[in-house]
Coordinates of C-alpha atoms in Angstrom, one line a residue:
M1 CA -53.8 -188.6 162.0
K2 CA -52.3 -185.1 162.8
K3 CA -51.3 -185.0 159.0
V4 CA -55.1 -185.7 158.3
F5 CA -56.1 -183.2 160.5
L6 CA -53.8 -180.3 159.2
L7 CA -54.9 -181.2 155.6
T8 CA -58.5 -180.8 156.6
L9 CA -57.7 -177.6 158.2
S10 CA -55.9 -176.1 155.2
L11 CA -58.6 -176.9 152.8
L12 CA -61.1 -175.1 155.2
L13 CA -58.9 -172.2 155.4
I14 CA -58.7 -171.7 151.8
V15 CA -60.4 -168.3 151.1
V16 CA -63.0 -168.2 148.1
L17 CA -64.4 -164.6 147.0
A18 CA -67.0 -164.5 144.5
S19 CA -68.1 -161.4 142.9
C20 CA -70.3 -160.1 140.2
G21 CA -69.5 -157.8 137.3
S22 CA -63.6 -160.2 125.0
S23 CA -62.4 -165.7 123.9
D24 CA -59.2 -167.2 123.1
G25 CA -60.1 -169.7 120.5
G26 CA -57.3 -172.0 122.0
S27 CA -58.3 -171.7 125.6
K28 CA -59.1 -175.4 127.1
E29 CA -60.8 -173.8 129.8
T30 CA -64.7 -174.0 129.9
T31 CA -67.6 -173.2 131.8
P32 CA -69.3 -176.3 133.3
E33 CA -73.1 -175.9 133.4
Q34 CA -73.0 -176.1 137.3
T35 CA -70.5 -173.3 137.6
K36 CA -72.7 -171.0 135.8
D37 CA -74.6 -168.2 138.0
P38 CA -77.9 -167.6 135.7
L39 CA -79.0 -164.7 137.8
G40 CA -75.5 -162.8 137.5
G41 CA -75.1 -163.5 141.3
G42 CA -74.7 -161.4 144.4
V43 CA -71.6 -160.5 146.3
I44 CA -70.3 -163.4 148.4
R45 CA -67.3 -162.8 150.4
T46 CA -65.6 -164.6 153.2
V47 CA -63.6 -161.6 154.2
A48 CA -64.7 -158.1 155.3
P49 CA -64.9 -155.6 152.4
A50 CA -62.6 -152.5 152.4
T51 CA -64.2 -149.7 154.4
E52 CA -61.9 -147.0 153.2
P53 CA -63.4 -144.0 151.3
P54 CA -62.9 -144.2 147.6
A55 CA -60.0 -142.3 146.2
P56 CA -60.9 -138.9 144.5
V57 CA -60.9 -139.3 140.5
E58 CA -59.0 -137.1 138.6
T59 CA -60.7 -135.9 135.5
D60 CA -60.6 -133.5 132.7
I61 CA -64.2 -134.0 131.8
D62 CA -66.6 -131.1 131.3
Y63 CA -69.7 -132.0 132.7
S64 CA -71.6 -128.9 131.6
K65 CA -72.7 -130.4 128.1
Y66 CA -74.8 -133.1 129.8
T67 CA -77.0 -130.6 131.5
P68 CA -78.1 -128.0 128.6
T69 CA -79.9 -125.2 129.7
A70 CA -83.6 -124.4 128.7
E71 CA -82.3 -121.4 126.9
K72 CA -79.9 -123.9 124.8
L73 CA -82.7 -126.4 124.1
A74 CA -84.8 -123.6 122.7
E75 CA -82.5 -123.3 119.8
Y76 CA -83.6 -126.8 118.5
D77 CA -86.9 -127.9 116.6
Y78 CA -87.0 -131.5 118.3
V79 CA -85.4 -132.7 121.7
K80 CA -85.4 -136.0 123.1
I81 CA -84.2 -136.8 126.5
F82 CA -82.9 -140.2 127.5
E83 CA -83.3 -140.5 131.3
A84 CA -80.5 -141.8 133.2
P85 CA -81.0 -145.2 134.1
K86 CA -81.5 -146.1 137.6
G87 CA -79.6 -148.7 139.7
N88 CA -76.3 -150.0 140.2
P89 CA -74.0 -149.0 137.3
R90 CA -72.1 -152.3 137.1
D91 CA -75.7 -153.9 136.9
I92 CA -76.8 -151.5 134.3
V93 CA -73.9 -152.0 131.8
Y94 CA -73.8 -155.8 132.3
N95 CA -77.5 -156.2 131.8
Y96 CA -77.1 -154.3 128.4
M97 CA -74.5 -156.4 127.3
Y98 CA -76.3 -159.4 128.3
A99 CA -79.3 -158.2 126.4
M100 CA -77.4 -157.9 123.3
S101 CA -76.2 -161.4 123.5
Q102 CA -79.8 -162.7 123.9
I103 CA -81.8 -161.3 121.3
E104 CA -83.4 -163.9 119.3
W105 CA -83.7 -163.8 115.4
K106 CA -84.0 -166.2 112.5
A107 CA -82.0 -165.9 109.3
T108 CA -84.0 -165.1 106.1
K109 CA -81.0 -166.3 104.0
G110 CA -77.7 -168.0 104.4
W111 CA -74.4 -165.9 104.3
N112 CA -70.9 -166.0 105.4
T113 CA -69.5 -163.2 107.3
H114 CA -66.0 -162.4 106.0
W115 CA -63.6 -159.5 105.3
K116 CA -63.9 -157.2 102.4
V117 CA -60.4 -156.2 102.8
Q118 CA -58.4 -158.9 104.8
G119 CA -57.2 -157.7 108.1
D120 CA -54.9 -159.2 110.6
F121 CA -57.2 -161.9 112.2
G122 CA -59.8 -164.2 110.8
V123 CA -63.4 -163.7 110.1
N124 CA -65.2 -166.6 108.9
I125 CA -68.9 -167.1 110.2
T126 CA -71.4 -168.8 108.4
Y127 CA -75.4 -168.4 109.0
E128 CA -77.8 -170.9 107.6
E129 CA -81.2 -169.8 106.3
G130 CA -84.0 -170.5 108.6
K131 CA -82.0 -171.2 111.6
T132 CA -82.6 -169.5 114.9
Y133 CA -79.7 -167.4 116.3
Y134 CA -79.1 -165.6 119.6
G135 CA -77.2 -162.3 119.8
I136 CA -76.4 -159.3 117.7
P137 CA -74.1 -160.7 114.7
Y138 CA -70.4 -160.4 114.9
S139 CA -69.1 -157.5 112.8
N140 CA -67.2 -154.1 112.6
T141 CA -70.1 -151.6 112.6
K142 CA -70.5 -150.7 116.4
C143 CA -74.1 -151.2 116.3
G144 CA -76.0 -151.2 119.4
L145 CA -79.2 -153.2 120.4
S146 CA -81.9 -150.7 119.1
V147 CA -80.0 -150.4 115.9
F148 CA -80.4 -154.3 115.5
E149 CA -83.8 -154.3 116.5
N150 CA -84.9 -151.9 113.7
F151 CA -83.8 -154.8 111.3
V152 CA -85.3 -157.6 112.9
I153 CA -88.7 -157.8 111.2
D154 CA -91.3 -160.4 112.7
G155 CA -88.4 -162.2 114.4
T156 CA -86.4 -162.4 111.2
F157 CA -83.1 -160.6 110.1
T158 CA -81.9 -160.2 106.5
P159 CA -78.3 -159.2 106.4
N160 CA -77.6 -156.0 104.8
S161 CA -74.0 -157.2 103.7
E162 CA -71.8 -160.4 104.1
Y163 CA -68.9 -158.2 105.0
Y164 CA -67.2 -157.7 108.4
E165 CA -67.2 -154.1 107.8
E166 CA -70.5 -153.5 106.6
L167 CA -73.0 -156.2 108.3
I168 CA -74.9 -154.4 111.0
G169 CA -73.6 -156.0 114.2
N170 CA -70.8 -155.4 116.9
H171 CA -67.5 -156.9 118.0
C172 CA -65.8 -157.3 121.5
S173 CA -64.7 -153.8 122.3
S174 CA -67.4 -151.9 120.4
S175 CA -70.4 -154.2 122.1
M176 CA -68.8 -153.4 125.6
G177 CA -68.3 -149.7 124.9
L178 CA -72.2 -149.2 123.8
A179 CA -72.7 -151.0 127.5
Y180 CA -70.7 -148.4 129.1
Q181 CA -72.5 -145.5 127.1
Q182 CA -75.5 -146.4 129.1
I183 CA -73.8 -144.7 132.1
I184 CA -71.0 -142.6 130.7
D185 CA -69.9 -140.6 127.5
L186 CA -67.3 -143.1 126.1
P187 CA -66.8 -142.7 122.3
Y188 CA -65.3 -145.6 120.3
S189 CA -61.6 -145.6 119.8
G190 CA -60.8 -149.3 119.3
G191 CA -60.0 -150.5 122.7
L192 CA -60.7 -150.3 126.2
K193 CA -57.7 -149.0 128.0
E194 CA -56.8 -146.2 130.2
N195 CA -55.3 -143.3 128.5
S196 CA -54.6 -139.5 128.0
A197 CA -58.2 -139.2 126.3
R198 CA -59.9 -141.2 128.9
R199 CA -58.9 -139.6 132.1
G200 CA -61.6 -140.1 134.7
L201 CA -63.2 -142.7 132.6
I202 CA -61.0 -145.8 132.6
K203 CA -58.2 -146.8 134.8
L204 CA -56.0 -149.9 135.4
A205 CA -57.4 -152.0 138.0
A206 CA -55.8 -151.7 141.4
P207 CA -52.8 -152.1 142.5
L208 CA -51.6 -151.9 138.9
E209 CA -49.7 -148.9 137.7
I210 CA -49.2 -147.3 134.1
P211 CA -45.7 -148.5 133.0
P212 CA -43.5 -146.4 131.0
S213 CA -44.4 -145.6 127.4
R214 CA -42.5 -147.5 124.8
T215 CA -42.5 -144.2 122.8
E216 CA -41.2 -140.9 124.0
N217 CA -43.8 -138.7 122.3
N218 CA -46.6 -140.8 123.1
P219 CA -47.2 -141.4 126.7
D220 CA -49.9 -144.1 125.8
D221 CA -47.8 -146.5 124.0
W222 CA -48.0 -149.3 126.4
I223 CA -49.3 -152.9 126.2
S224 CA -50.1 -156.0 128.2
E225 CA -46.6 -157.4 128.5
T226 CA -45.0 -154.0 129.6
V227 CA -47.8 -153.7 132.3
T228 CA -46.8 -157.1 133.7
A229 CA -43.3 -156.4 133.6
H230 CA -43.6 -153.2 135.3
N231 CA -45.9 -154.2 138.0
G232 CA -45.0 -158.1 138.4
V233 CA -47.2 -160.9 138.4
D234 CA -48.1 -161.0 142.0
K235 CA -49.8 -157.6 141.7
L236 CA -51.5 -158.7 138.4
Y237 CA -53.3 -161.4 140.3
E238 CA -54.2 -158.9 143.0
A239 CA -55.8 -157.0 140.1
Y240 CA -57.8 -159.7 138.7
A241 CA -59.0 -160.6 142.3
S242 CA -60.1 -156.9 142.7
L243 CA -62.4 -157.1 139.4
D244 CA -66.2 -157.3 139.7
K245 CA -69.2 -157.3 137.3
G246 CA -68.9 -155.0 134.3
D247 CA -65.0 -154.6 134.4
I248 CA -62.5 -155.2 131.6
L249 CA -60.2 -157.7 130.7
Y250 CA -58.1 -156.5 127.5
K251 CA -55.7 -158.3 125.5
M252 CA -53.3 -155.3 124.5
I253 CA -50.7 -156.4 121.8
D254 CA -49.2 -155.0 118.9
G255 CA -52.1 -155.5 116.1
S256 CA -55.7 -156.6 117.0
G257 CA -56.3 -157.5 120.5
H258 CA -59.6 -158.7 122.3
T259 CA -61.6 -157.6 125.3
R260 CA -64.0 -159.5 127.4
M261 CA -66.7 -158.1 130.2
V262 CA -66.3 -159.5 133.6
S263 CA -69.5 -161.2 135.0
K264 CA -67.9 -162.5 138.4
V265 CA -64.6 -163.5 140.0
E266 CA -63.9 -166.6 142.1
V267 CA -60.6 -166.4 144.3
N268 CA -58.8 -169.2 146.0
K269 CA -55.9 -168.6 148.3
T270 CA -53.5 -170.7 150.3
V271 CA -53.6 -170.7 154.1
A272 CA -50.9 -168.0 154.0
G273 CA -53.1 -165.7 152.0
K274 CA -51.4 -166.1 148.7
I275 CA -53.6 -166.2 145.6
I276 CA -53.4 -169.6 143.6
P277 CA -53.5 -168.6 140.1
S278 CA -54.4 -171.9 138.5
R279 CA -57.7 -172.2 140.8
S280 CA -58.6 -168.6 140.6
Y281 CA -61.0 -167.5 137.9
V282 CA -62.7 -164.8 136.3
Y283 CA -65.8 -165.5 134.6
C284 CA -66.6 -163.4 131.3
L285 CA -69.3 -162.2 128.9
E286 CA -67.8 -161.5 125.4
Q287 CA -68.8 -161.0 121.8
T288 CA -66.1 -163.2 119.4
N289 CA -65.4 -164.2 116.1
A290 CA -66.1 -167.8 116.7
W291 CA -69.2 -170.0 117.8
A292 CA -69.8 -170.3 121.3
D293 CA -70.4 -174.2 121.1
N294 CA -71.3 -176.9 118.6
K295 CA -74.6 -175.7 118.1
R296 CA -73.4 -172.8 116.0
E297 CA -76.1 -170.5 117.1
S298 CA -74.4 -167.7 118.8
T299 CA -71.0 -165.8 118.8
W300 CA -71.6 -164.8 122.4
F301 CA -69.6 -166.6 125.2
I302 CA -71.7 -166.4 128.3
D303 CA -69.9 -166.9 131.6
R304 CA -66.9 -168.6 130.2
K305 CA -64.2 -168.9 133.0
Y306 CA -60.6 -168.4 132.4
S307 CA -58.0 -169.0 135.3
F308 CA -55.7 -166.1 136.5
E309 CA -52.6 -168.2 135.3
T310 CA -54.4 -168.5 131.7
L311 CA -55.1 -164.8 131.6
N312 CA -51.7 -163.8 132.5
S313 CA -50.0 -166.3 129.8
T314 CA -52.5 -164.8 127.1
N315 CA -51.6 -161.2 128.2
F316 CA -55.0 -160.0 129.4
T317 CA -54.8 -156.8 131.5
P318 CA -57.6 -155.8 134.1
F319 CA -59.3 -152.2 133.9
T320 CA -62.2 -150.8 135.5
L321 CA -64.5 -147.9 135.0
C322 CA -63.9 -145.1 137.3
I323 CA -67.4 -144.4 137.9
F324 CA -67.8 -147.8 139.6
H325 CA -65.6 -146.7 142.4
E326 CA -67.3 -143.3 143.2
E327 CA -69.3 -143.2 146.5
N328 CA -72.2 -141.4 144.7
P329 CA -72.0 -142.2 141.0
K330 CA -73.6 -139.7 138.8
I331 CA -75.3 -140.9 135.8
Y332 CA -76.5 -138.0 133.3
D333 CA -79.6 -137.8 131.1
A334 CA -78.6 -138.0 127.5
Y335 CA -80.2 -135.8 124.6
I336 CA -80.7 -135.9 121.0
M337 CA -81.5 -132.8 119.3
M338 CA -82.5 -131.8 115.8
K339 CA -82.4 -128.2 114.1
G340 CA -84.7 -128.0 111.0
K341 CA -88.0 -129.3 110.1
N342 CA -89.0 -131.2 107.0
T343 CA -92.1 -130.7 104.8
P344 CA -93.4 -132.8 101.8
E345 CA -91.6 -130.5 99.7
T346 CA -88.0 -130.8 101.5
I347 CA -88.2 -134.4 101.4
K348 CA -88.3 -134.2 97.6
K349 CA -85.9 -131.5 97.1
M350 CA -83.6 -131.2 99.7
L351 CA -83.8 -132.7 103.4
A352 CA -83.4 -130.1 106.3
G353 CA -81.9 -131.0 109.6
T354 CA -78.7 -131.4 111.7
I355 CA -78.9 -133.9 114.5
E356 CA -76.8 -133.6 117.4
S357 CA -76.5 -135.4 120.8
T358 CA -74.5 -135.1 124.1
F359 CA -73.8 -139.1 124.1
P360 CA -72.3 -140.5 121.0
L361 CA -74.6 -141.0 118.2
N362 CA -74.9 -144.6 117.1
Y363 CA -76.8 -144.3 113.9
V364 CA -79.3 -142.1 111.7
R365 CA -82.0 -143.8 109.3
A366 CA -84.3 -142.2 107.0
T367 CA -86.9 -144.4 105.4
I368 CA -89.8 -144.1 102.5
T369 CA -92.6 -146.7 102.8
D370 CA -95.5 -147.1 100.2
A371 CA -99.0 -147.2 101.0
D372 CA -98.8 -150.9 102.1
G373 CA -96.0 -150.2 104.6
K374 CA -93.1 -151.6 102.4
I375 CA -89.9 -149.7 102.4
V376 CA -89.1 -148.6 98.9
S377 CA -86.1 -146.4 99.8
E378 CA -83.6 -146.0 102.8
A379 CA -80.6 -144.2 103.8
F380 CA -78.7 -145.4 106.6
K381 CA -75.8 -143.8 108.2
Y382 CA -73.8 -146.0 110.8
D383 CA -70.7 -147.3 112.0
F384 CA -69.9 -144.2 113.8
T385 CA -67.1 -143.7 116.3
K386 CA -66.9 -140.1 117.8
N387 CA -70.0 -138.7 116.1
Y388 CA -72.0 -136.2 118.0
K389 CA -73.5 -134.3 115.1
V390 CA -74.9 -135.3 111.6
N391 CA -76.2 -133.3 108.9
I392 CA -78.9 -135.2 106.9
R393 CA -78.9 -133.1 103.6
D394 CA -76.8 -135.7 101.6
M395 CA -79.3 -138.3 102.5
T396 CA -81.5 -136.9 100.0
Y397 CA -79.5 -138.2 97.2
T398 CA -79.7 -141.7 98.5
L399 CA -83.4 -141.4 99.1
N400 CA -84.4 -140.0 95.6
A401 CA -87.9 -139.3 96.7
D402 CA -88.8 -137.2 93.7
K403 CA -88.0 -140.2 91.5
L404 CA -90.5 -142.4 93.0
P405 CA -93.6 -143.6 91.0
T406 CA -96.7 -141.7 91.3
G407 CA -98.3 -142.3 94.7
T408 CA -98.6 -141.5 98.4
Y409 CA -95.6 -142.4 100.9
T410 CA -94.7 -142.1 104.4
F411 CA -91.1 -140.5 105.1
N412 CA -89.6 -141.5 108.6
L413 CA -86.6 -140.1 110.2
K414 CA -85.0 -142.1 113.2
A415 CA -81.8 -141.5 115.2
G416 CA -80.5 -143.4 118.0
I417 CA -77.7 -143.6 120.8
A418 CA -76.8 -146.5 122.7
R419 CA -79.5 -146.1 125.3
G420 CA -82.3 -146.3 122.4
S421 CA -83.8 -144.9 119.4
W422 CA -86.1 -141.9 118.8
D423 CA -88.5 -141.2 115.7
I424 CA -88.0 -137.7 115.1
E425 CA -90.1 -137.2 112.1
T426 CA -92.9 -139.0 110.5
I427 CA -94.5 -137.2 107.1
E428 CA -96.8 -138.2 104.6
F429 CA -96.2 -136.8 101.0
T430 CA -97.3 -137.4 97.4
V431 CA -95.3 -137.9 94.2
E432 CA -97.4 -136.9 91.1

């Protein structure tokens, strides 16, 4: 009886923390339907939250660019303000990521997404004509939700290319970067780690510390294995436990890695307070190069769970955004601005205009439609990384407006950032 009592007491004392916040093809862990939290969950804790004030954030960021003066804005012919989203920063980024995973579309033709020039991991995703799919397609072009929405016509999507390097879409880290661009200026650079260029933006999850670099002249040459070796497994498990909605799991290896966005965390501890890594989990939202299930209708994994033990053995390192830990986080308005105006004559001879932004540009698109509304010519700039300025003059040679058949046409110029798109100009012109 005494042993039964002690066993019961031990089970009751196990501490479970659940908190809200890219998949290994070989992972055997799946997310049973009953463990999913369709609403994202609230914060459920059986221990009191920390009450210490957040540590000051060290930063090299010049915030003045995000608040241009009226005098500065007067230099432009067109200005669009994308107001800062309101609410919890973690919810803002997670909700955008989730929206990208849920957009519904039907394929107008079948195709297979694959490499144009073979890379160091496999891409082999086959879509069927007429089938309904969910989520932005997997590709290397870093397109946000508003970009993809431009190409979903009456609920259907026609691929612009079969190549991974060209298809309109995004992948694990670029999708997350676009989500983070809802609240911070975070240009794409391949991964999502703390480094010299991102001081004040991304940091290792506490209590992890940056390990010594593997290269003398490059302070940022460290990977998941060196983080774990430097800090120890116990601290790594503590860092997993500290994660919350919107945080980062990054498989940093030599070669292509993978990133996942945290949905929530479930921590189980022994009576003595030690984390049980095989029974503690991180639930993730991620864009992948594989079908989420045998329905083959999405490459997005929703609330798939991974044990701390598996995350450690597969080299996933936890990171977080600095803004998530600020007492009064400041999210700035974003601006797209253009110098130059077009006319019916410039459209046919030479386009005028330089588009600038305070947050990374995601695309610029110019279209010409005929009297029936059909696109007859198009110039599309995308797959941007750190682009804050784009000159549209060279789009003249792609559009070839002066070579169109006689008739009346409509020119439209549009640009976008992760937060959304803006119709800058719509001009009617005639070709005689």
